[in-house]
Short mmCIF file of C-alpha atoms in Angstrom, two decimals:
data_model
loop_
_atom_site.label_atom_id
_atom_site.label_comp_id
_atom_site.label_asym_id
_atom_site.label_seq_id
_atom_site.Cartn_x
_atom_site.Cartn_y
_atom_site.Cartn_z
CA MET A 25 0.08 0.02 -0.03
CA VAL A 26 1.15 3.55 -0.85
CA LYS A 27 1.89 5.48 2.43
CA LYS A 28 -0.15 8.74 2.71
CA PRO A 29 1.33 11.96 3.89
CA PHE A 30 -0.26 13.47 7.03
CA LEU A 31 -0.26 16.86 8.51
CA PHE A 32 -0.72 17.13 12.20
CA VAL A 33 -3.23 19.45 13.80
CA VAL A 34 -1.36 21.55 16.35
CA ILE A 35 -3.72 22.97 18.57
CA THR A 36 -3.91 26.70 18.10
CA PHE A 37 -5.75 28.95 20.58
CA VAL A 38 -7.75 31.13 18.40
CA LEU A 39 -9.57 34.25 19.34
CA ALA A 40 -12.13 36.33 17.76
CA GLY A 41 -12.81 40.13 16.88
CA MET A 42 -12.56 43.20 14.70
CA LEU A 43 -14.28 46.35 13.45
CA ALA A 44 -17.83 47.54 14.08
CA GLY A 45 -20.88 46.08 12.14
CA CYS A 46 -24.62 46.52 12.61
CA ALA A 47 -27.45 44.28 12.28
CA GLY A 48 -30.51 45.04 9.98
CA THR A 49 -34.13 43.89 9.01
CA PRO A 50 -35.93 41.60 11.53
CA VAL A 51 -37.16 38.32 10.14
CA GLU A 52 -40.64 37.66 11.18
CA THR A 53 -42.31 34.20 11.79
CA PRO A 54 -45.93 33.67 10.85
CA GLY A 55 -46.91 34.56 14.43
CA GLY A 56 -45.04 37.90 14.40
CA GLN A 57 -42.19 36.55 16.50
CA ALA A 58 -38.82 37.77 15.47
CA GLU A 59 -36.62 34.80 14.60
CA GLY A 60 -33.52 36.63 13.42
CA LYS A 61 -32.23 39.72 11.88
CA TYR A 62 -30.53 40.19 8.55
CA GLY A 63 -27.47 42.25 8.28
CA GLY A 64 -24.36 42.97 10.08
CA THR A 65 -20.70 41.56 10.03
CA PHE A 66 -19.50 39.10 12.59
CA ARG A 67 -15.83 40.04 13.39
CA LEU A 68 -13.34 37.68 14.58
CA ALA A 69 -9.54 38.00 15.68
CA ILE A 70 -7.36 35.14 15.32
CA THR A 71 -3.84 34.56 16.73
CA GLU A 72 -2.59 32.68 13.69
CA SER A 73 -3.40 33.16 10.07
CA PRO A 74 -5.11 30.31 8.13
CA LYS A 75 -2.48 28.29 5.92
CA ASN A 76 -4.73 27.15 3.18
CA LEU A 77 -8.48 27.58 2.35
CA ASN A 78 -8.56 24.49 -0.01
CA PRO A 79 -10.39 22.01 2.28
CA VAL A 80 -8.25 19.06 0.98
CA HIS A 81 -5.17 20.82 2.59
CA ALA A 82 -7.04 22.69 5.54
CA ASN A 83 -5.49 20.79 8.52
CA ASP A 84 -4.91 23.75 10.98
CA THR A 85 -7.72 25.06 13.13
CA SER A 86 -7.40 28.63 11.68
CA SER A 87 -8.08 27.40 8.24
CA MET A 88 -10.54 24.90 9.20
CA ARG A 89 -12.61 27.74 11.07
CA VAL A 90 -12.87 29.49 7.58
CA VAL A 91 -13.41 26.26 5.43
CA TYR A 92 -16.50 25.40 7.40
CA GLN A 93 -18.14 28.74 6.30
CA LEU A 94 -17.24 28.30 2.61
CA PHE A 95 -17.80 24.52 1.94
CA ASP A 96 -20.28 21.78 2.64
CA THR A 97 -19.64 17.95 3.37
CA LEU A 98 -22.28 15.09 2.67
CA VAL A 99 -23.02 14.66 6.35
CA GLY A 100 -22.29 16.81 9.34
CA ILE A 101 -21.58 16.59 12.99
CA ASP A 102 -23.86 18.68 15.29
CA SER A 103 -22.70 20.65 18.46
CA GLU A 104 -23.24 17.48 20.70
CA GLY A 105 -21.13 15.32 18.35
CA GLU A 106 -23.96 13.56 16.59
CA LEU A 107 -24.07 12.76 13.08
CA VAL A 108 -26.61 14.77 10.94
CA PRO A 109 -27.64 15.31 7.31
CA ASN A 110 -25.97 17.92 5.24
CA LEU A 111 -25.72 17.87 1.47
CA ALA A 112 -27.00 14.15 1.66
CA GLU A 113 -30.47 14.35 2.87
CA SER A 114 -30.54 10.70 3.75
CA TRP A 115 -28.45 7.60 3.26
CA ASP A 116 -28.63 3.90 3.23
CA ILE A 117 -25.90 1.44 4.41
CA SER A 118 -26.23 -2.33 2.86
CA GLU A 119 -26.66 -5.25 5.28
CA ASP A 120 -22.95 -6.16 4.93
CA GLY A 121 -21.75 -2.69 5.71
CA LEU A 122 -19.95 -2.14 2.38
CA VAL A 123 -22.03 0.01 0.30
CA TYR A 124 -23.24 3.46 1.25
CA THR A 125 -26.05 5.18 -0.96
CA PHE A 126 -26.62 8.92 -0.44
CA LYS A 127 -29.73 10.72 -1.69
CA LEU A 128 -28.45 14.35 -2.46
CA LYS A 129 -30.34 17.50 -1.80
CA GLU A 130 -31.50 18.95 -4.83
CA GLY A 131 -31.02 22.76 -5.75
CA VAL A 132 -27.63 23.17 -3.90
CA LYS A 133 -25.46 25.64 -5.94
CA PHE A 134 -21.80 26.37 -5.95
CA HIS A 135 -20.97 30.12 -5.45
CA ALA A 136 -21.74 32.14 -8.59
CA THR A 137 -19.30 35.01 -7.54
CA THR A 138 -16.53 35.56 -5.16
CA GLU A 139 -13.62 38.19 -4.70
CA GLY A 140 -15.68 41.29 -4.93
CA GLY A 141 -18.39 40.00 -7.22
CA MET A 142 -16.22 38.28 -9.84
CA GLU A 143 -17.98 35.45 -11.59
CA THR A 144 -16.71 31.98 -10.82
CA ALA A 145 -15.74 29.52 -13.38
CA ASN A 146 -18.65 27.20 -12.48
CA GLY A 147 -21.20 29.97 -12.98
CA GLY A 148 -23.23 29.09 -9.83
CA ARG A 149 -24.46 25.81 -11.34
CA GLU A 150 -26.20 23.12 -9.33
CA VAL A 151 -24.28 20.35 -7.52
CA THR A 152 -24.85 16.87 -8.83
CA ALA A 153 -23.51 13.31 -7.97
CA GLU A 154 -20.88 13.68 -10.66
CA ASP A 155 -19.51 16.51 -8.82
CA TRP A 156 -19.00 14.38 -5.84
CA VAL A 157 -17.32 11.60 -7.79
CA TRP A 158 -14.93 14.08 -9.24
CA THR A 159 -14.25 15.44 -5.82
CA PHE A 160 -13.39 12.09 -4.19
CA ASN A 161 -11.24 11.37 -7.18
CA TYR A 162 -9.43 14.69 -6.73
CA ILE A 163 -8.85 14.29 -2.98
CA THR A 164 -7.29 10.80 -3.48
CA ASP A 165 -5.27 11.63 -6.50
CA PRO A 166 -1.56 11.36 -5.14
CA ASP A 167 -0.83 14.41 -7.28
CA THR A 168 -3.24 16.37 -5.10
CA ASN A 169 -1.22 15.45 -1.98
CA SER A 170 -4.15 15.67 0.48
CA ALA A 171 -2.98 15.07 4.02
CA ARG A 172 -6.27 13.39 4.81
CA ALA A 173 -6.85 11.27 1.67
CA TYR A 174 -5.77 8.14 3.64
CA PHE A 175 -8.80 8.55 6.00
CA ILE A 176 -10.92 6.94 3.20
CA ASP A 177 -8.39 4.20 2.13
CA MET A 178 -11.03 1.58 2.62
CA VAL A 179 -12.94 2.86 -0.28
CA LYS A 180 -12.84 0.16 -3.23
CA GLY A 181 -10.09 0.82 -5.65
CA TYR A 182 -8.24 3.32 -3.40
CA ASP A 183 -4.72 1.58 -3.68
CA ASP A 184 -5.06 0.81 -7.37
CA TYR A 185 -5.90 4.45 -8.11
CA ARG A 186 -3.22 5.73 -5.87
CA GLU A 187 -0.71 3.36 -7.37
CA GLY A 188 -1.58 4.35 -10.89
CA LYS A 189 -3.27 0.94 -11.82
CA ALA A 190 -6.48 2.47 -12.41
CA ASP A 191 -7.68 5.80 -13.92
CA THR A 192 -10.53 6.40 -11.42
CA LEU A 193 -11.68 5.58 -7.97
CA ALA A 194 -13.74 2.36 -8.52
CA GLY A 195 -15.75 2.55 -5.42
CA VAL A 196 -17.38 6.09 -5.90
CA THR A 197 -20.06 6.22 -8.56
CA ALA A 198 -23.03 8.50 -9.58
CA LYS A 199 -26.30 6.32 -10.02
CA ASP A 200 -28.18 9.45 -11.35
CA ASP A 201 -27.84 13.10 -10.77
CA TYR A 202 -28.99 13.06 -7.17
CA VAL A 203 -27.75 9.53 -5.95
CA LEU A 204 -24.24 8.95 -4.90
CA GLN A 205 -22.82 5.47 -3.99
CA ILE A 206 -19.64 4.63 -2.25
CA GLU A 207 -18.49 0.92 -1.95
CA LEU A 208 -16.04 -0.11 0.59
CA GLU A 209 -13.30 -2.92 0.19
CA HIS A 210 -14.00 -3.85 3.96
CA ASN A 211 -15.98 -2.61 6.89
CA PHE A 212 -14.99 0.40 8.55
CA ALA A 213 -17.06 1.30 11.65
CA PRO A 214 -16.68 5.09 11.64
CA PHE A 215 -16.70 5.69 7.91
CA ILE A 216 -19.91 7.78 7.80
CA SER A 217 -18.50 9.93 10.45
CA VAL A 218 -15.21 10.44 8.50
CA LEU A 219 -17.36 12.14 5.68
CA ALA A 220 -18.32 14.91 8.08
CA TYR A 221 -14.54 16.02 8.15
CA ASN A 222 -13.85 19.26 6.04
CA THR A 223 -11.42 17.56 3.64
CA PHE A 224 -14.45 15.69 2.12
CA SER A 225 -16.26 18.78 1.00
CA VAL A 226 -17.73 19.07 -2.56
CA LEU A 227 -15.53 21.16 -5.07
CA PRO A 228 -16.36 22.73 -8.40
CA ARG A 229 -14.18 21.04 -11.04
CA GLU A 230 -13.89 24.20 -13.16
CA ASP A 231 -12.64 26.39 -10.40
CA VAL A 232 -10.13 24.01 -9.12
CA GLU A 233 -8.71 23.44 -12.50
CA LYS A 234 -8.63 27.11 -13.08
CA TRP A 235 -6.59 27.98 -10.17
CA GLY A 236 -4.62 24.54 -9.82
CA GLU A 237 -2.36 24.73 -6.55
CA ASP A 238 -3.64 28.45 -5.95
CA PHE A 239 -7.32 27.35 -5.48
CA GLY A 240 -6.78 27.80 -1.56
CA LEU A 241 -6.32 31.44 -2.41
CA HIS A 242 -9.52 31.62 -4.41
CA PRO A 243 -11.77 29.17 -2.75
CA VAL A 244 -15.24 28.29 -4.26
CA GLY A 245 -17.84 26.09 -2.47
CA THR A 246 -21.39 25.71 -1.52
CA GLY A 247 -21.19 27.27 2.04
CA PRO A 248 -23.34 29.98 3.68
CA PHE A 249 -20.41 32.68 2.93
CA LYS A 250 -18.39 33.32 -0.24
CA PHE A 251 -14.71 34.36 -0.34
CA SER A 252 -14.18 37.96 -0.93
CA GLU A 253 -10.65 39.25 0.11
CA TRP A 254 -7.58 37.88 1.80
CA ILE A 255 -4.65 40.18 2.80
CA GLN A 256 -2.32 37.73 4.27
CA GLY A 257 -1.11 38.58 7.83
CA ASP A 258 -3.91 41.12 8.13
CA ARG A 259 -7.51 40.26 7.36
CA LEU A 260 -9.84 37.76 5.54
CA VAL A 261 -13.28 38.90 4.51
CA LEU A 262 -16.28 36.61 3.67
CA SER A 263 -19.65 37.80 2.26
CA ARG A 264 -23.28 36.44 2.33
CA ASN A 265 -23.93 33.62 -0.22
CA GLU A 266 -27.33 34.73 -1.54
CA ASN A 267 -27.97 31.50 -3.02
CA TYR A 268 -27.48 29.35 0.02
CA TRP A 269 -29.58 26.09 0.34
CA ARG A 270 -30.47 26.39 4.00
CA SER A 271 -33.55 28.30 5.36
CA ASP A 272 -34.78 28.88 8.87
CA SER A 273 -37.87 27.11 10.43
CA SER A 274 -40.07 29.88 8.95
CA GLY A 275 -38.64 29.38 5.40
CA ASN A 276 -36.58 32.52 5.47
CA SER A 277 -33.20 32.03 3.55
CA LEU A 278 -30.07 31.95 5.43
CA PRO A 279 -27.44 33.11 6.46
CA TYR A 280 -28.59 36.34 8.32
CA LEU A 281 -25.23 37.97 8.42
CA ASP A 282 -24.06 40.09 5.58
CA GLY A 283 -20.55 38.70 6.20
CA MET A 284 -17.68 37.91 8.35
CA GLU A 285 -14.26 39.60 8.93
CA ILE A 286 -11.46 37.62 10.33
CA LYS A 287 -8.26 39.51 11.55
CA GLU A 288 -5.00 38.32 12.75
CA ILE A 289 -4.26 39.99 16.24
CA ASN A 290 -1.54 38.19 18.34
CA ASP A 291 -1.81 40.54 21.41
CA LEU A 292 -4.40 38.93 23.80
CA THR A 293 -4.47 42.10 25.82
CA MET A 294 -5.31 44.06 22.70
CA GLN A 295 -8.18 41.68 21.80
CA TRP A 296 -9.69 41.98 25.34
CA THR A 297 -9.45 45.61 25.44
CA GLU A 298 -11.07 45.94 21.92
CA PHE A 299 -13.85 43.44 22.81
CA ASN A 300 -14.70 45.54 25.63
CA LEU A 301 -14.90 48.47 23.39
CA GLY A 302 -17.40 46.70 21.27
CA ASN A 303 -14.99 46.14 18.28
CA PHE A 304 -15.23 42.22 18.32
CA GLU A 305 -18.19 40.07 18.35
CA ALA A 306 -16.38 37.11 20.01
CA ILE A 307 -13.11 36.15 21.53
CA GLU A 308 -12.14 32.46 21.93
CA VAL A 309 -9.84 32.33 24.97
CA VAL A 310 -9.76 35.03 27.77
CA ASP A 311 -6.52 34.50 29.62
CA ASP A 312 -5.21 35.79 32.95
CA PRO A 313 -5.50 38.52 34.14
CA TYR A 314 -8.91 38.97 32.47
CA TYR A 315 -10.64 35.55 32.84
CA HIS A 316 -12.57 36.28 36.28
CA GLU A 317 -13.40 39.82 34.87
CA ALA A 318 -14.96 38.31 31.93
CA LEU A 319 -17.00 35.83 34.00
CA GLU A 320 -18.32 38.82 36.09
CA LYS A 321 -18.96 41.15 33.16
CA TYR A 322 -20.33 38.56 30.59
CA PRO A 323 -22.01 35.91 32.94
CA ASP A 324 -24.60 34.96 30.28
CA SER A 325 -22.28 34.95 27.11
CA PHE A 326 -19.22 33.18 28.24
CA PHE A 327 -19.66 29.69 27.30
CA ARG A 328 -17.28 26.69 28.09
CA ARG A 329 -17.69 23.03 27.66
CA PRO A 330 -15.43 19.73 27.47
CA MET A 331 -13.65 19.43 24.10
CA MET A 332 -12.88 16.21 22.27
CA GLY A 333 -9.05 16.88 22.46
CA THR A 334 -5.92 16.09 24.29
CA TYR A 335 -2.80 18.10 25.15
CA PHE A 336 0.23 15.86 25.50
CA TYR A 337 4.01 15.68 25.20
CA GLY A 338 5.27 13.05 22.84
CA MET A 339 8.39 10.89 23.43
CA ASN A 340 10.32 9.27 20.52
CA VAL A 341 10.48 5.68 21.98
CA THR A 342 13.44 4.80 19.85
CA ALA A 343 15.75 7.47 21.12
CA LYS A 344 17.46 7.58 24.56
CA PRO A 345 16.53 7.80 27.30
CA PHE A 346 12.95 7.48 26.03
CA ASP A 347 13.66 3.93 24.81
CA ASN A 348 13.21 2.79 28.27
CA LYS A 349 9.62 2.34 29.44
CA LYS A 350 10.41 3.08 32.97
CA VAL A 351 11.78 6.44 32.01
CA ARG A 352 8.68 7.35 30.17
CA GLN A 353 6.62 6.24 33.25
CA ALA A 354 8.91 8.20 35.72
CA ILE A 355 8.29 11.31 33.49
CA ASN A 356 4.49 10.75 33.85
CA TYR A 357 4.79 10.59 37.43
CA SER A 358 6.87 13.67 37.77
CA ILE A 359 4.16 16.32 37.08
CA ASP A 360 1.13 17.55 38.93
CA ARG A 361 -1.49 17.89 36.33
CA GLN A 362 -4.22 19.33 38.41
CA GLY A 363 -2.01 21.85 39.98
CA VAL A 364 -0.73 23.15 36.76
CA ILE A 365 -4.52 23.40 35.41
CA ASP A 366 -5.48 25.26 38.48
CA LEU A 367 -2.61 27.60 38.55
CA LEU A 368 -2.10 28.31 34.78
CA ARG A 369 -5.60 27.32 33.21
CA ASN A 370 -7.93 28.68 35.88
CA GLY A 371 -9.18 25.01 36.30
CA ARG A 372 -10.34 25.07 32.63
CA ALA A 373 -9.18 21.45 31.61
CA THR A 374 -9.42 17.86 32.92
CA PRO A 375 -6.28 16.00 33.97
CA ALA A 376 -5.55 13.30 31.35
CA LYS A 377 -5.36 9.79 32.60
CA GLY A 378 -4.89 8.60 29.12
CA VAL A 379 -5.64 9.20 25.35
CA LEU A 380 -9.27 9.51 25.02
CA PRO A 381 -11.01 12.51 26.18
CA PRO A 382 -14.31 12.64 28.04
CA GLY A 383 -17.41 12.40 25.88
CA MET A 384 -15.57 10.22 23.38
CA PHE A 385 -17.07 6.85 22.78
CA GLY A 386 -14.82 4.39 24.38
CA TYR A 387 -13.68 6.72 27.14
CA ASN A 388 -12.79 4.80 30.35
CA PRO A 389 -13.50 6.81 33.63
CA ASP A 390 -11.98 3.99 35.56
CA LEU A 391 -8.47 4.17 33.83
CA GLU A 392 -5.92 4.59 36.52
CA GLY A 393 -3.50 6.81 34.75
CA TYR A 394 -0.40 8.58 36.65
CA THR A 395 -0.55 10.42 39.81
CA TYR A 396 2.04 13.07 40.91
CA ASP A 397 4.58 11.16 42.69
CA PRO A 398 8.23 12.32 42.39
CA VAL A 399 9.42 9.66 44.80
CA LYS A 400 8.09 6.96 42.57
CA ALA A 401 9.52 8.73 39.64
CA LYS A 402 12.95 8.65 41.20
CA GLN A 403 12.69 4.93 41.93
CA LEU A 404 11.58 4.24 38.40
CA LEU A 405 14.67 6.16 37.08
CA ALA A 406 17.07 4.32 39.22
CA GLU A 407 15.63 0.94 38.08
CA ALA A 408 16.00 2.16 34.47
CA GLY A 409 19.79 2.68 35.06
CA TYR A 410 19.69 6.46 35.93
CA PRO A 411 20.18 6.71 39.66
CA GLU A 412 21.47 10.27 39.22
CA GLY A 413 18.54 11.42 37.15
CA ILE A 414 18.25 12.46 33.53
CA SER A 415 18.47 15.46 31.38
CA ILE A 416 16.17 16.02 28.60
CA THR A 417 15.01 18.70 26.10
CA LEU A 418 11.43 19.63 25.36
CA GLN A 419 10.61 21.34 22.11
CA TYR A 420 7.33 23.28 22.07
CA ASN A 421 5.72 25.54 19.57
CA THR A 422 5.87 29.39 20.39
CA ASP A 423 2.84 30.34 22.53
CA ASP A 424 2.62 31.99 25.95
CA ILE A 425 0.51 29.38 27.51
CA HIS A 426 2.75 26.47 26.15
CA LYS A 427 5.60 28.21 27.59
CA ARG A 428 4.19 28.71 31.09
CA ILE A 429 3.06 25.04 31.29
CA ALA A 430 6.48 23.89 30.32
CA GLU A 431 8.25 26.04 32.76
CA ALA A 432 5.92 24.71 35.59
CA PHE A 433 6.69 21.28 34.69
CA GLN A 434 10.51 22.17 34.56
CA GLN A 435 10.17 23.02 38.16
CA GLN A 436 8.17 20.01 39.15
CA MET A 437 10.40 17.61 37.38
CA LYS A 438 13.54 18.87 39.36
CA GLU A 439 12.04 17.01 42.38
CA ALA A 440 12.01 13.75 40.62
CA GLY A 441 15.75 14.19 39.31
CA ILE A 442 14.77 15.41 35.85
CA GLU A 443 16.54 18.36 34.45
CA LEU A 444 14.23 19.62 31.69
CA GLU A 445 15.79 22.11 29.05
CA LEU A 446 13.05 24.09 27.06
CA LYS A 447 13.30 24.97 23.44
CA HIS A 448 10.56 27.02 21.82
CA MET A 449 10.04 26.79 18.04
CA GLU A 450 7.62 28.13 15.48
CA GLY A 451 4.80 25.51 14.81
CA ALA A 452 6.01 24.71 11.31
CA ALA A 453 9.64 24.31 12.42
CA LEU A 454 8.46 21.87 15.15
CA PHE A 455 6.35 19.92 12.77
CA GLU A 456 9.35 19.65 10.37
CA ALA A 457 11.61 18.46 13.25
CA MET A 458 9.06 15.76 14.26
CA GLN A 459 8.87 14.55 10.69
CA LYS A 460 12.58 14.20 10.38
CA GLY A 461 12.89 12.60 13.92
CA ASP A 462 14.95 15.37 15.21
CA ALA A 463 12.37 16.16 18.07
CA THR A 464 12.48 13.43 20.68
CA PHE A 465 10.38 15.16 23.30
CA PHE A 466 7.83 17.54 21.95
CA ARG A 467 4.55 19.28 22.77
CA LEU A 468 1.54 18.50 20.74
CA GLY A 469 -2.39 18.65 20.82
CA TRP A 470 -4.94 16.70 19.08
CA VAL A 471 -8.59 17.45 18.54
CA VAL A 472 -10.72 15.05 16.83
CA ASP A 473 -11.36 15.04 13.05
CA TYR A 474 -14.14 12.41 13.55
CA PRO A 475 -15.82 11.36 16.84
CA ASP A 476 -14.37 7.87 17.08
CA PRO A 477 -11.46 6.43 19.25
CA ASP A 478 -9.89 5.36 15.89
CA ASN A 479 -9.00 8.95 15.25
CA PHE A 480 -6.88 8.97 18.31
CA LEU A 481 -5.57 5.38 19.00
CA TYR A 482 -5.15 4.22 15.35
CA VAL A 483 -4.00 7.47 13.83
CA LEU A 484 -1.64 8.61 16.50
CA LEU A 485 -0.24 5.37 18.00
CA ASN A 486 -0.56 2.40 15.41
CA SER A 487 2.81 1.49 13.98
CA ALA A 488 1.30 1.67 10.43
CA ASN A 489 1.20 5.47 10.95
CA PHE A 490 4.89 6.12 11.87
CA GLY A 491 6.16 9.73 11.25
CA PRO A 492 4.15 12.17 9.14
CA LEU A 493 1.06 9.87 9.20
CA GLY A 494 0.52 10.81 12.77
CA ASN A 495 2.66 8.47 15.02
CA PHE A 496 5.58 10.87 15.68
CA THR A 497 6.63 8.77 18.74
CA LEU A 498 7.42 5.67 16.64
CA TYR A 499 5.42 3.68 19.19
CA ARG A 500 4.96 -0.02 18.34
CA ASN A 501 3.20 -2.67 20.41
CA PRO A 502 2.00 -5.74 18.50
CA GLU A 503 -0.97 -6.19 20.84
CA PHE A 504 -2.05 -2.67 20.55
CA ASP A 505 -1.72 -2.76 16.87
CA ARG A 506 -3.78 -5.84 16.58
CA LEU A 507 -6.56 -4.31 18.78
CA THR A 508 -6.69 -1.03 16.90
CA ASN A 509 -6.58 -2.79 13.55
CA GLU A 510 -9.56 -5.22 14.28
CA ALA A 511 -11.52 -2.42 16.14
CA ARG A 512 -11.63 -0.61 12.57
CA LEU A 513 -13.41 -3.65 11.21
CA GLU A 514 -15.73 -4.56 14.10
CA THR A 515 -19.30 -3.71 13.87
CA ASP A 516 -20.45 -4.52 17.35
CA PRO A 517 -20.22 -1.32 19.32
CA GLU A 518 -19.74 -3.04 22.64
CA GLU A 519 -16.86 -5.00 21.39
CA ARG A 520 -15.35 -2.12 19.87
CA ARG A 521 -15.51 -0.28 23.12
CA ARG A 522 -13.74 -3.31 24.91
CA MET A 523 -11.09 -3.45 22.23
CA TYR A 524 -10.41 0.37 22.39
CA GLN A 525 -10.32 0.40 26.17
CA GLU A 526 -7.89 -2.52 26.32
CA ALA A 527 -5.69 -0.72 23.64
CA GLU A 528 -5.70 2.36 25.48
CA ARG A 529 -4.61 0.57 28.91
CA ILE A 530 -1.73 -0.78 26.96
CA ALA A 531 -0.73 2.67 25.62
CA VAL A 532 -0.96 4.09 29.09
CA GLU A 533 1.22 1.30 30.60
CA ASP A 534 3.78 1.94 27.69
CA ALA A 535 3.69 5.64 28.07
CA PRO A 536 4.75 6.95 24.74
CA TRP A 537 3.24 10.24 25.78
CA LEU A 538 3.43 12.42 28.86
CA PHE A 539 -0.49 12.68 29.27
CA VAL A 540 -1.18 16.25 30.30
CA TYR A 541 -4.87 17.29 30.06
CA HIS A 542 -8.09 17.21 27.91
CA TYR A 543 -9.09 20.55 26.49
CA THR A 544 -12.15 22.57 27.23
CA THR A 545 -13.40 24.85 24.53
CA GLU A 546 -14.65 28.33 25.17
CA GLN A 547 -16.28 31.23 23.42
CA LEU A 548 -16.89 34.70 24.75
CA LEU A 549 -19.54 36.54 22.83
CA GLN A 550 -21.03 39.96 22.92
CA PRO A 551 -24.53 39.83 24.56
CA TYR A 552 -26.19 40.89 21.31
CA VAL A 553 -24.96 37.82 19.39
CA LYS A 554 -27.85 35.26 18.90
CA GLY A 555 -28.14 31.75 17.50
CA TYR A 556 -24.71 30.74 18.31
CA THR A 557 -23.87 27.11 19.37
CA LEU A 558 -20.49 26.17 20.80
CA PRO A 559 -19.49 22.77 19.52
CA SER A 560 -18.04 20.00 21.41
CA PHE A 561 -15.20 19.68 18.57
CA GLY A 562 -13.96 23.08 19.52
CA GLU A 563 -15.01 26.72 18.54
CA HIS A 564 -13.08 26.49 15.23
CA THR A 565 -15.70 23.93 14.02
CA ALA A 566 -18.75 26.35 14.69
CA LYS A 567 -21.12 27.25 11.93
CA PHE A 568 -22.46 30.70 11.44
CA TYR A 569 -25.07 30.38 9.02
CA ASP A 570 -27.99 30.96 11.64
CA VAL A 571 -26.04 33.39 13.91
CA TRP A 572 -27.49 36.88 13.97
CA LEU A 573 -26.74 40.21 15.81
CA ASP A 574 -29.57 41.72 17.84
CA LYS A 575 -28.56 45.27 17.74
#
């Protein structure tokens, strides 16, 4: 099988804001009740600029946030992590679990204009099943180099197409204009959830071929907003899609907003100040010293919930001293997770006992994990052949919170006989170092692409995914691999749960990670923002088609 490249999602804390905008005409229900208001611009501030707005390459949270406004997938994941229809209004799965038949929504159109009203190459035509066939072929074409193509490597004909033995992807066919069929080589339990990931958005062939590799700078989709302007390093502007396919419960066309503005502002103090002046509609993270002030000033519009993501430090298990399991276990016993969460995160996280976050299918609340025990850590180091302790270097991507957490661990680890040197790097440089194997102890975070343990345990720790495919620790355990391989094929939910919980127990025992905490996701909104729902996947996956401004 051809190996597939993989771009790791490094968690970025993204915030929101910008210049003033106003709401306009109320939308009336038949009973005269105002359901929403048309008009206004929703203004966001982000700490890091999007990297690519072509959904097949959008793997960072800053890019994904925008892509979810511009494009649509066959199915979606709602705010509670449940699967819902999207451009497929319904679907059937064959009894053997190998054939998925999607009934497509009729009347969905690609954006007719973008970039200040310029006509798109597709002309705003209707989406048909043939567009989906072309899109899946484009995503899985090795020349496209999509980082997430391998998420659907179980589709019939995937390997032959990737290896040049076939001209098309055999398993994806159009039965008529509004019926799409996807056939798999073998069962894959989370397949339908994978299709909600932003990579698998429908694309207009005409515009992709017109722009080629620059399509990410001129994106065209079917989403509620259209691309208008992107001044890199400054701002990105989206405008209302007047032909969007959704309507509200009264039949009024969506979205309500005239558009969105997304501006890169790295200074958190500046973002907080501007928010209080009314120049931002929302900010994602309110850090010290403003957190408690925000809770007092905006008690009804500061939202927080657990997030399906994990913050951890990876250890290259082939490099000394991390090649010794007792050393890795000692490092896990050397930190006070809850203490750091309370001190540096205002209690806004859950200590990680293992890999899977709360709320994830297969999460094991009875998993023992590691406590803060520097005496036990010293004992393990001595048993591993390091009675005088060890000296190690942590590489972490530049961010104030990452720095403060690393410094706290640096102090705690000293008590266990571990000297920790800190080396901060830009995110891209850290990722490159991990790809090359030059980073042996490194900070990472992971937020689910699809709500299934497969996306954590198989992607990040199965030995089939060494290096750029996700397993940067080069962890290998035959029993772990067997369990995570077989769980992908198992259709009985309870058996899958058992297999994933046993696989996680093995990984926790082997400790290829320093398990730190599971994220919470937050959104601070202006009180006049209505219709917003904070998703469990993180605020970067929020949809704004039914958000409106009551001012």
